[in-house]
Amino acid sequence: MALPRPTALVDRRVAAITALSVVLALVAAVIAQALQALIALITNLAFHQRVSLDPSSPADHALGAWVIVVPIVGGVIVGLMARYGSRAIRGHGIPEAMEQVLANESRIPLRMTFLKPLSAAIAIGTGGPFGAEGPIIATGGALGSVLGQLVRVTPDERKTLLAAGAAAGMTATFGTPVSAVLLAIELLLFEYRARSVIPVAIATSTAAAARIALVGAAPVFAMHDVAAPGAEALCAYVLLGALLGLASVAITRALYAIEDGFERLPVHWMWWPAIGAVAVGAIGWLAPRTLGVGYENIEQMLDGELAGRALVVLCIAKLVSWSISLGSGTSGGTLAPLFTIGGAMGALLASIASSALPGAAIDPRVGALVGMAAMFAGASRALLASAVFAFETTQQPMVLLPLIGGCAAAYFVSCLAMPNSIMTEKLARRGLRVPAEYAADVLARVLVRERMSTSVVTLAAERALADVRAWLATGSADAQHQGFPVIDAGGELIGVVTRRDLVGGECSEDATIGSLVHRTPIVVTPDRTLRDVADDMIEHDVGRVVVVERARPRHVVGILTRGDLLRAYELRIAAERHAHVARPLRARS
């Protein structure tokens, strides 16, 4: 008898993938620091005409109007790299990684491990208004994918390595291991399973340790301690998150409208980054804060040093510069720009609310942090990753409640107003179906005993084929089945025959039913799940399995068909139908 394979949450393969993830995380941590050093080097060369690896801001340049030329030069170089290197370097990294997971078994070409970070460093170092996180995530993912192609792994294991590399790269940049795991789950893994989450979590822990060893454990965005919010302030932060959710929808639509505009230009796409860089340079000349990564802008917002008109100018200028540049198809990230734009909006709204409600103790600094996270949550639909990321980068425990409330409100509004996110809109346009919800498999929750048919029509092994054919011709209800268990004289199962076996072929009319059995029967016990049965049906290419007692594996107690598996989904469909037609609850009198 062929019983279903035993299932386990983890096995030795998981241990092997975890070991590979640790090595991958160490490499990703070094590359993350190297990429940031490269960005600093290019920034110093382009804006300050010096050779240095020390971080510097392009806003402090002394180029005057010549600053407009710097991003254009970077755009030309990125366009050439995309044309003659790989077109895949265009964009902000995460959607491209998602596409490889969904459509290409997580296979990313080796050249992407150096083309993507190099192109991003050039784009950002020459003033592109992006963050380094997207390219680093894409590079870490590419490393994991390449490793998964060099060693013998399954597509699922390669996806896990890709996600581990991406999460390790994010952790090495920001020191945010928990949010990196959550981001991997929400945007790359499309599942929550022990065999995928464990390697990713170990990889982020390793990358965090490597980052501490290289640069220390200080938070990326230092923020002075804030007080616990009161009830009124908390309500204000949740409302602020909802408003930022609306803003994220508008920004996403504007970005893709700009992309569509570039698609209509009568010039080759290789020149689009240079055209978009004209806007980056012009805006950077008028508002130097918009140039480059701009992490210092985020720190100043969280410290309350940026306020009023400066916030308004930064918010509008950064939004226009970033959306035009990214829409042109250059190489860059989304997290830092969205954080800057959302933080500015959040600080402004919180300042207005604080003036209108002086007794509510609404803190504009917390408003900036909630705005940052809510903007990313609404745009990317990475709800948990957004809230935890803002907490980990500031290490302020009192902001957790405002963050989760504001991000949930933004997520809710975004889901109501927009079918796709900033990460998935491009993929949806290419015809890819991106999973947005992860639920426990219905088949894994239903036992065989709940769906099997106990009225089993069996055939005796010694019965003549002619007799059975005559019985089938009567058209009785029992004769309508497509498969029949065959039992011997003692009532023990010996196999299964199908209707095709009985009515087709060249068998003699005098043949017995037992002589038609040519393969070991596939059986299952009543305590197994329908998921086990589905896997077994696919592996053995059968349309039905016989249910037997565990203590007596040849004693038939039921039968389960493909139709029974499909009917198990009635539970989910009925629940969803009930949710749509349910009336509002009323208090009982």
XYZ file of C-alpha atoms in Angstrom:
589
model
C 0.000 0.000 0.000
C 1.177 3.558 -0.782
C 0.459 5.837 2.167
C 0.943 9.645 1.896
C 4.355 11.002 2.741
C 4.815 12.123 6.346
C 4.879 15.900 6.674
C 7.153 18.023 8.867
C 7.609 21.731 9.386
C 11.380 21.517 8.928
C 13.962 18.955 7.886
C 17.657 18.699 7.041
C 17.118 20.711 3.880
C 16.044 23.672 6.003
C 19.249 23.392 8.008
C 21.290 23.414 4.783
C 19.422 26.436 3.395
C 19.862 28.231 6.725
C 23.612 27.617 6.627
C 23.753 29.048 3.107
C 21.707 32.029 4.300
C 24.256 32.799 7.014
C 27.076 32.926 4.465
C 24.871 34.989 2.176
C 24.095 37.456 4.973
C 27.768 38.041 5.721
C 28.478 38.764 2.065
C 25.398 41.007 1.773
C 26.486 42.966 4.856
C 29.881 43.702 3.320
C 28.322 44.640 -0.019
C 25.801 46.941 1.694
C 28.607 48.873 3.361
C 30.610 48.875 0.136
C 27.646 50.290 -1.791
C 27.191 53.092 0.708
C 30.911 53.848 0.488
C 30.672 53.891 -3.305
C 27.734 56.307 -3.145
C 29.772 58.543 -0.836
C 32.759 58.388 -3.207
C 30.695 59.344 -6.270
C 28.902 62.096 -4.323
C 32.213 63.586 -3.221
C 33.623 63.422 -6.740
C 30.529 64.810 -8.455
C 29.626 67.611 -6.062
C 32.778 68.425 -4.101
C 35.581 67.403 -6.515
C 37.421 65.354 -3.903
C 38.262 61.708 -3.382
C 36.733 60.570 -0.107
C 34.649 57.716 1.267
C 33.216 59.851 4.060
C 29.462 60.444 3.774
C 28.639 63.894 2.449
C 25.552 65.752 1.349
C 25.221 67.050 -2.212
C 23.192 69.925 -0.760
C 26.469 71.518 0.423
C 27.874 71.870 -3.102
C 29.375 75.060 -4.477
C 28.613 74.406 -8.157
C 25.900 76.988 -8.594
C 23.770 76.445 -11.697
C 26.281 73.859 -12.964
C 24.696 71.445 -10.478
C 21.985 70.855 -13.094
C 24.515 69.064 -15.290
C 25.616 66.520 -12.669
C 22.382 64.444 -12.542
C 22.159 64.571 -16.343
C 25.608 62.991 -16.647
C 24.526 60.307 -14.177
C 21.345 59.718 -16.163
C 23.284 59.250 -19.389
C 25.583 56.693 -17.739
C 22.664 54.757 -16.222
C 20.857 54.757 -19.576
C 23.930 53.352 -21.312
C 24.304 50.676 -18.624
C 20.656 49.691 -19.053
C 20.946 49.594 -22.853
C 24.166 47.629 -23.114
C 24.295 45.888 -19.726
C 20.828 44.866 -18.580
C 17.487 46.607 -18.853
C 16.581 45.029 -15.519
C 18.638 47.626 -13.626
C 15.884 50.175 -14.272
C 13.402 50.801 -11.488
C 13.579 50.620 -7.726
C 14.545 46.987 -7.259
C 11.782 45.375 -5.234
C 9.188 44.959 -8.053
C 11.880 43.467 -10.243
C 12.765 40.952 -7.528
C 9.069 40.147 -7.084
C 8.755 39.504 -10.806
C 11.606 36.991 -10.759
C 9.986 35.188 -7.833
C 6.597 35.007 -9.534
C 7.536 34.382 -13.137
C 11.066 33.007 -13.333
C 11.520 30.593 -10.409
C 13.548 33.266 -8.563
C 16.318 33.191 -11.181
C 18.249 36.466 -11.442
C 21.248 36.758 -13.811
C 24.714 36.971 -12.257
C 25.435 40.324 -13.904
C 22.696 41.939 -11.806
C 24.790 41.458 -8.658
C 27.151 44.200 -9.841
C 25.153 46.141 -12.464
C 22.305 47.048 -10.108
C 24.419 48.421 -7.229
C 26.802 50.185 -9.588
C 23.994 51.865 -11.544
C 22.232 52.851 -8.314
C 25.425 54.277 -6.852
C 25.920 56.384 -9.978
C 22.304 57.580 -10.011
C 22.268 58.443 -6.297
C 25.830 59.763 -6.186
C 25.092 62.214 -8.996
C 22.115 63.637 -7.124
C 19.297 61.194 -7.792
C 16.660 61.679 -5.034
C 16.652 58.020 -4.005
C 17.562 55.826 -1.107
C 20.104 53.045 -1.248
C 17.746 50.503 0.300
C 15.992 49.406 -2.910
C 19.202 48.673 -4.821
C 20.732 46.963 -1.779
C 17.638 44.795 -1.372
C 17.754 43.975 -5.086
C 21.477 43.203 -4.903
C 21.091 40.960 -1.857
C 18.232 39.179 -3.584
C 20.329 38.721 -6.711
C 23.138 37.217 -4.620
C 20.713 34.760 -3.055
C 19.297 33.835 -6.431
C 22.734 33.288 -7.953
C 23.747 31.124 -4.993
C 20.529 29.155 -5.478
C 21.505 28.549 -9.090
C 25.032 27.425 -8.253
C 23.928 24.784 -5.745
C 21.242 22.192 -6.282
C 18.059 23.548 -4.671
C 14.355 23.608 -5.456
C 12.640 26.769 -6.780
C 11.072 27.303 -3.336
C 14.488 27.067 -1.679
C 15.927 29.463 -4.244
C 13.132 31.890 -3.415
C 14.043 31.582 0.253
C 17.684 32.365 -0.513
C 16.618 35.356 -2.600
C 14.477 36.665 0.253
C 17.237 35.978 2.785
C 19.743 37.943 0.724
C 17.331 40.836 0.255
C 16.428 40.953 3.953
C 20.082 40.718 4.958
C 20.943 43.631 2.680
C 18.186 45.756 4.210
C 19.309 44.841 7.730
C 22.945 45.621 6.987
C 21.891 49.069 5.775
C 19.454 50.110 8.482
C 19.952 47.680 11.361
C 16.315 46.548 11.125
C 16.258 42.733 11.271
C 12.621 42.337 12.349
C 11.158 44.655 9.719
C 13.415 43.041 7.106
C 11.881 39.643 7.873
C 8.403 41.162 7.690
C 9.203 42.875 4.390
C 10.416 39.565 2.976
C 7.173 37.880 4.045
C 4.922 40.656 2.748
C 6.667 41.369 -0.565
C 8.950 38.478 -1.564
C 8.092 35.127 -0.007
C 4.319 35.324 -0.500
C 3.943 32.825 2.338
C 4.558 32.244 6.017
C 6.160 28.840 6.494
C 8.787 27.696 8.957
C 11.021 26.376 6.168
C 11.210 29.830 4.573
C 10.943 32.165 7.579
C 13.686 30.471 9.631
C 16.501 30.968 7.070
C 15.414 34.564 6.456
C 15.287 35.348 10.182
C 18.707 33.784 10.802
C 20.099 35.719 7.845
C 18.836 39.050 9.203
C 20.230 38.244 12.638
C 23.614 37.514 11.070
C 23.515 40.715 9.014
C 22.572 42.723 12.118
C 25.545 41.288 13.999
C 27.839 42.081 11.058
C 26.512 45.645 10.922
C 27.148 46.140 14.644
C 30.697 44.912 14.157
C 31.252 47.253 11.201
C 29.440 50.484 12.155
C 27.989 50.026 15.645
C 24.488 49.602 17.062
C 23.259 53.213 17.072
C 19.855 53.792 15.439
C 19.940 55.087 11.878
C 17.616 57.967 12.692
C 18.487 59.293 16.138
C 15.416 60.717 17.860
C 14.983 62.267 21.288
C 12.683 60.421 23.664
C 8.964 61.060 23.219
C 6.138 60.709 25.722
C 3.438 58.070 25.530
C 0.487 59.459 23.515
C -2.858 60.133 25.143
C -6.215 59.047 23.731
C -6.765 62.257 21.740
C -3.253 62.234 20.320
C -3.551 58.590 19.336
C -6.800 59.297 17.480
C -5.062 62.171 15.714
C -2.182 59.928 14.612
C -4.605 57.326 13.242
C -6.453 60.027 11.297
C -3.104 61.322 10.076
C -2.295 57.823 8.823
C -5.570 57.702 6.889
C -4.767 61.016 5.204
C -1.296 59.753 4.325
C -2.953 56.652 2.857
C -4.889 58.913 0.486
C -1.682 60.743 -0.338
C 0.103 57.450 -1.079
C -2.614 56.523 -3.575
C -2.302 59.888 -5.330
C 1.494 59.627 -5.432
C 1.396 56.084 -6.829
C -0.998 57.112 -9.577
C 1.074 60.182 -10.385
C 4.242 58.085 -10.621
C 2.724 55.649 -13.101
C 1.165 58.516 -15.078
C 4.682 59.941 -15.445
C 5.965 56.527 -16.526
C 3.213 56.382 -19.146
C 4.250 59.842 -20.315
C 7.836 58.717 -20.831
C 6.560 55.715 -22.798
C 5.043 58.131 -25.297
C 8.238 60.094 -25.872
C 9.590 59.791 -29.452
C 13.107 58.958 -28.206
C 14.777 55.707 -27.219
C 14.237 54.692 -23.583
C 18.015 54.784 -23.043
C 17.796 58.598 -22.931
C 14.855 58.810 -20.543
C 16.978 58.823 -17.334
C 18.934 61.790 -18.691
C 15.701 63.607 -19.551
C 14.323 62.950 -16.073
C 17.617 64.132 -14.603
C 17.019 67.600 -16.058
C 14.170 68.009 -13.561
C 16.331 66.562 -10.773
C 19.108 69.048 -11.477
C 16.817 72.062 -11.872
C 14.924 71.316 -8.694
C 18.174 70.524 -6.893
C 19.529 73.925 -7.886
C 16.480 75.649 -6.365
C 16.063 73.238 -3.431
C 19.426 71.551 -2.689
C 17.898 69.381 0.055
C 16.208 67.256 -2.606
C 19.500 65.973 -4.013
C 20.785 62.549 -3.023
C 19.565 60.175 -0.348
C 18.636 62.880 2.144
C 18.730 60.864 5.362
C 19.751 64.079 7.129
C 16.366 65.555 6.183
C 14.623 62.687 7.931
C 16.742 63.121 11.053
C 15.985 66.847 11.181
C 12.249 66.219 10.819
C 12.337 63.728 13.672
C 14.251 66.233 15.792
C 11.793 68.997 15.004
C 14.479 71.121 13.312
C 12.557 71.298 10.018
C 9.211 73.052 10.201
C 6.847 75.381 8.402
C 7.834 76.659 4.973
C 10.981 74.501 4.834
C 8.857 71.372 5.220
C 6.428 72.465 2.520
C 9.233 73.205 0.056
C 11.013 69.929 0.826
C 7.838 67.876 0.506
C 6.744 69.329 -2.851
C 10.219 69.554 -4.379
C 11.232 66.028 -3.320
C 7.965 64.599 -4.617
C 8.316 66.213 -8.047
C 12.023 65.409 -8.380
C 11.679 61.777 -7.250
C 8.549 60.931 -9.250
C 9.939 62.351 -12.505
C 13.322 60.679 -12.022
C 11.922 57.274 -11.053
C 9.267 57.514 -13.767
C 12.054 57.974 -16.300
C 13.296 54.464 -15.559
C 16.539 55.229 -13.790
C 17.972 53.066 -10.997
C 16.976 53.992 -7.442
C 14.914 53.197 -4.383
C 11.551 54.253 -2.989
C 11.779 53.870 0.771
C 13.867 56.945 1.629
C 11.984 59.308 -0.740
C 8.607 58.102 0.506
C 9.832 58.461 4.079
C 10.954 62.031 3.364
C 7.703 63.004 1.648
C 5.522 61.223 4.206
C 7.515 62.608 7.114
C 7.138 66.161 5.856
C 3.386 65.711 5.366
C 3.022 64.070 8.766
C 4.947 66.804 10.569
C 2.914 69.527 8.863
C -0.432 67.887 9.638
C 0.601 67.174 13.225
C 1.674 70.822 13.672
C -1.715 72.002 12.422
C -3.516 69.552 14.711
C -1.348 70.569 17.662
C -2.265 74.231 17.155
C -5.972 73.406 16.791
C -6.003 71.047 19.800
C -3.430 72.368 22.263
C -4.614 70.085 25.033
C -4.183 66.892 23.001
C -0.361 66.900 23.299
C 0.146 66.037 19.627
C 3.877 65.879 18.903
C 4.933 66.966 15.375
C 7.992 64.706 15.678
C 5.761 61.674 16.231
C 3.569 62.986 13.418
C 6.611 62.959 11.147
C 7.467 59.384 12.106
C 3.879 58.176 11.673
C 3.695 60.018 8.355
C 6.858 58.333 7.123
C 5.691 54.848 7.963
C 2.087 55.407 6.868
C 3.181 56.709 3.474
C 5.239 53.590 2.829
C 2.526 51.298 4.217
C -0.083 52.830 1.928
C 2.141 52.821 -1.137
C 3.761 49.399 -0.732
C 1.066 47.545 1.294
C 3.853 46.301 3.584
C 1.868 47.141 6.712
C 3.843 45.416 9.458
C 7.235 46.036 7.889
C 6.508 49.783 7.660
C 5.478 50.162 11.300
C 8.306 48.050 12.697
C 10.879 49.685 10.410
C 10.070 53.142 11.801
C 10.379 51.777 15.328
C 13.677 49.952 14.709
C 15.339 52.899 12.990
C 14.536 55.208 15.933
C 14.392 52.710 18.839
C 11.556 54.686 20.422
C 9.162 52.240 22.151
C 6.481 54.885 22.814
C 5.832 55.315 19.089
C 4.789 51.716 18.443
C 1.098 52.287 19.153
C 0.807 55.425 16.971
C 2.768 53.640 14.254
C 0.604 50.547 14.066
C -2.577 52.640 14.199
C -1.426 55.108 11.553
C -0.035 52.405 9.249
C -3.189 50.311 9.553
C -5.321 53.331 8.646
C -3.128 54.101 5.635
C -3.206 50.454 4.561
C -6.995 50.379 4.870
C -7.505 53.535 2.809
C -5.013 52.396 0.179
C -6.716 49.017 -0.240
C -10.098 50.713 -0.635
C -8.895 53.250 -3.184
C -6.364 51.337 -5.291
C -6.301 47.732 -6.576
C -2.501 47.556 -6.814
C 0.410 49.063 -4.912
C 3.460 50.983 -6.045
C 5.267 47.616 -6.004
C 2.692 45.595 -7.948
C 1.114 47.994 -10.453
C 3.871 47.418 -12.992
C 3.634 43.645 -12.541
C -0.147 43.698 -12.907
C 0.222 45.603 -16.182
C 2.485 42.807 -17.403
C -0.198 40.236 -16.653
C 1.315 38.838 -13.439
C -0.985 37.901 -10.599
C 0.614 39.016 -7.330
C -0.712 37.294 -4.173
C -1.975 39.899 -1.727
C -3.422 37.718 1.019
C -1.974 34.722 2.822
C -4.487 32.354 4.416
C -4.228 28.834 5.782
C -4.912 26.291 3.053
C -8.499 25.067 3.321
C -7.391 21.549 2.396
C -4.862 21.533 5.228
C -7.648 22.238 7.748
C -10.052 19.500 6.659
C -9.561 15.847 7.594
C -10.277 12.953 5.292
C -12.982 11.602 7.604
C -14.974 14.824 7.145
C -15.216 14.556 3.355
C -14.865 10.890 2.441
C -17.766 8.876 1.110
C -18.533 5.900 3.352
C -20.961 4.294 0.900
C -18.260 2.540 -1.063
C -19.211 0.379 -4.043
C -16.641 -2.416 -4.214
C -16.088 -5.199 -6.717
C -15.128 -8.760 -5.815
C -11.822 -9.856 -7.295
C -13.225 -13.192 -8.496
C -16.216 -11.612 -10.264
C -16.333 -12.069 -14.047
C -15.773 -9.026 -16.274
C -18.839 -9.904 -18.388
C -21.045 -9.793 -15.290
C -19.692 -6.380 -14.259
C -20.144 -4.947 -17.773
C -23.743 -6.049 -17.778
C -24.204 -4.384 -14.406
C -22.666 -1.125 -15.667
C -25.033 -1.171 -18.638
C -28.058 -1.038 -16.324
C -27.169 2.579 -15.466
C -28.046 2.185 -11.800
C -26.854 4.787 -9.314
C -24.119 2.516 -7.955
C -22.846 1.880 -11.486
C -22.231 5.606 -12.192
C -18.918 5.827 -10.346
C -15.650 6.239 -12.216
C -13.568 4.010 -9.937
C -14.154 0.930 -7.804
C -12.036 -0.661 -5.044
C -11.401 -4.357 -5.653
C -11.495 -6.709 -2.646
C -10.540 -10.346 -2.269
C -12.605 -13.148 -0.757
C -11.607 -12.062 2.737
C -12.805 -8.484 2.184
C -9.249 -7.095 1.946
C -8.333 -4.417 -0.586
C -6.112 -5.513 -3.486
C -6.444 -2.529 -5.834
C -8.666 -0.127 -7.743
C -10.135 -0.364 -11.244
C -11.619 2.487 -13.245
C -14.574 2.501 -15.613
C -12.121 2.721 -18.489
C -10.457 -0.501 -17.289
C -13.833 -2.224 -17.226
C -15.384 -1.122 -20.518
C -12.284 -0.660 -22.689
C -9.315 -2.727 -23.739
C -8.981 -6.175 -25.227
C -9.761 -8.184 -22.075
C -11.715 -11.411 -22.408
C -15.274 -11.464 -21.096
C -14.241 -14.428 -18.945
C -11.497 -12.446 -17.207
C -11.901 -11.732 -13.526
C -11.903 -8.232 -12.046
C -8.814 -9.092 -10.013
C -6.835 -9.675 -13.193
C -7.420 -6.033 -14.207
C -5.550 -4.679 -11.161
C -2.042 -3.730 -12.274
C -0.822 -1.230 -9.667
C -0.585 -0.894 -5.921
C -3.617 0.984 -4.569
C -3.116 4.482 -3.179
C -4.650 4.589 0.273
C -5.039 7.132 3.059
C -6.188 6.978 6.653
C -9.133 9.039 7.971
C -6.914 11.195 10.203
C -4.904 12.674 7.322
C -5.697 16.061 5.750
C -7.064 16.741 2.297
C -3.760 18.496 1.571
C -2.019 15.125 1.976
C -4.543 13.548 -0.372
C -4.138 16.267 -3.016
C -0.342 15.873 -2.948
C -0.667 12.109 -3.249
C -3.119 12.325 -6.156
C -0.733 14.576 -8.070
C 2.345 12.468 -7.318
C 0.713 9.190 -8.339
C -1.564 10.633 -11.070
C -4.773 9.165 -9.697
C -8.256 10.637 -9.397
C -9.295 8.859 -6.220
C -7.812 7.286 -3.111
C -9.201 4.553 -0.895
C -9.623 5.301 2.799
C -8.540 2.485 5.118
C -8.226 1.960 8.845
C -4.813 2.735 10.290
C -4.763 -0.510 12.275
C -6.006 -2.531 9.284
C -4.487 -0.940 6.166
C -6.413 -3.263 3.801
C -9.836 -2.718 5.345
C -11.835 -0.217 3.248
C -13.852 2.392 5.170
C -14.350 5.057 2.500
C -13.251 6.631 -0.755
C -12.200 10.182 -1.668
C -12.224 11.685 -5.177
C -10.991 14.880 -6.821
C -14.551 16.157 -6.684
C -14.546 15.734 -2.900
C -11.397 17.878 -2.719
C -13.007 20.657 -4.732
C -16.174 20.534 -2.644
C -14.048 21.165 0.447
C -13.714 24.739 -0.794
C -17.436 25.159 -0.139
C -16.415 26.101 3.409
C -14.422 29.117 2.231
C -16.936 30.167 -0.406
C -19.820 29.931 2.044
C -17.937 31.997 4.617
C -17.117 34.706 2.077
C -20.698 34.757 0.777
C -21.985 35.092 4.330
C -19.610 38.009 4.951
C -20.955 39.858 1.897
C -24.628 39.376 2.687
C -24.477 39.644 6.472
C -26.550 42.487 7.855
C -25.179 44.967 10.401
C -25.310 43.626 13.933
C -28.048 45.060 16.125
C -28.208 45.106 19.867
C -30.683 42.695 21.349
C -33.611 44.225 23.150
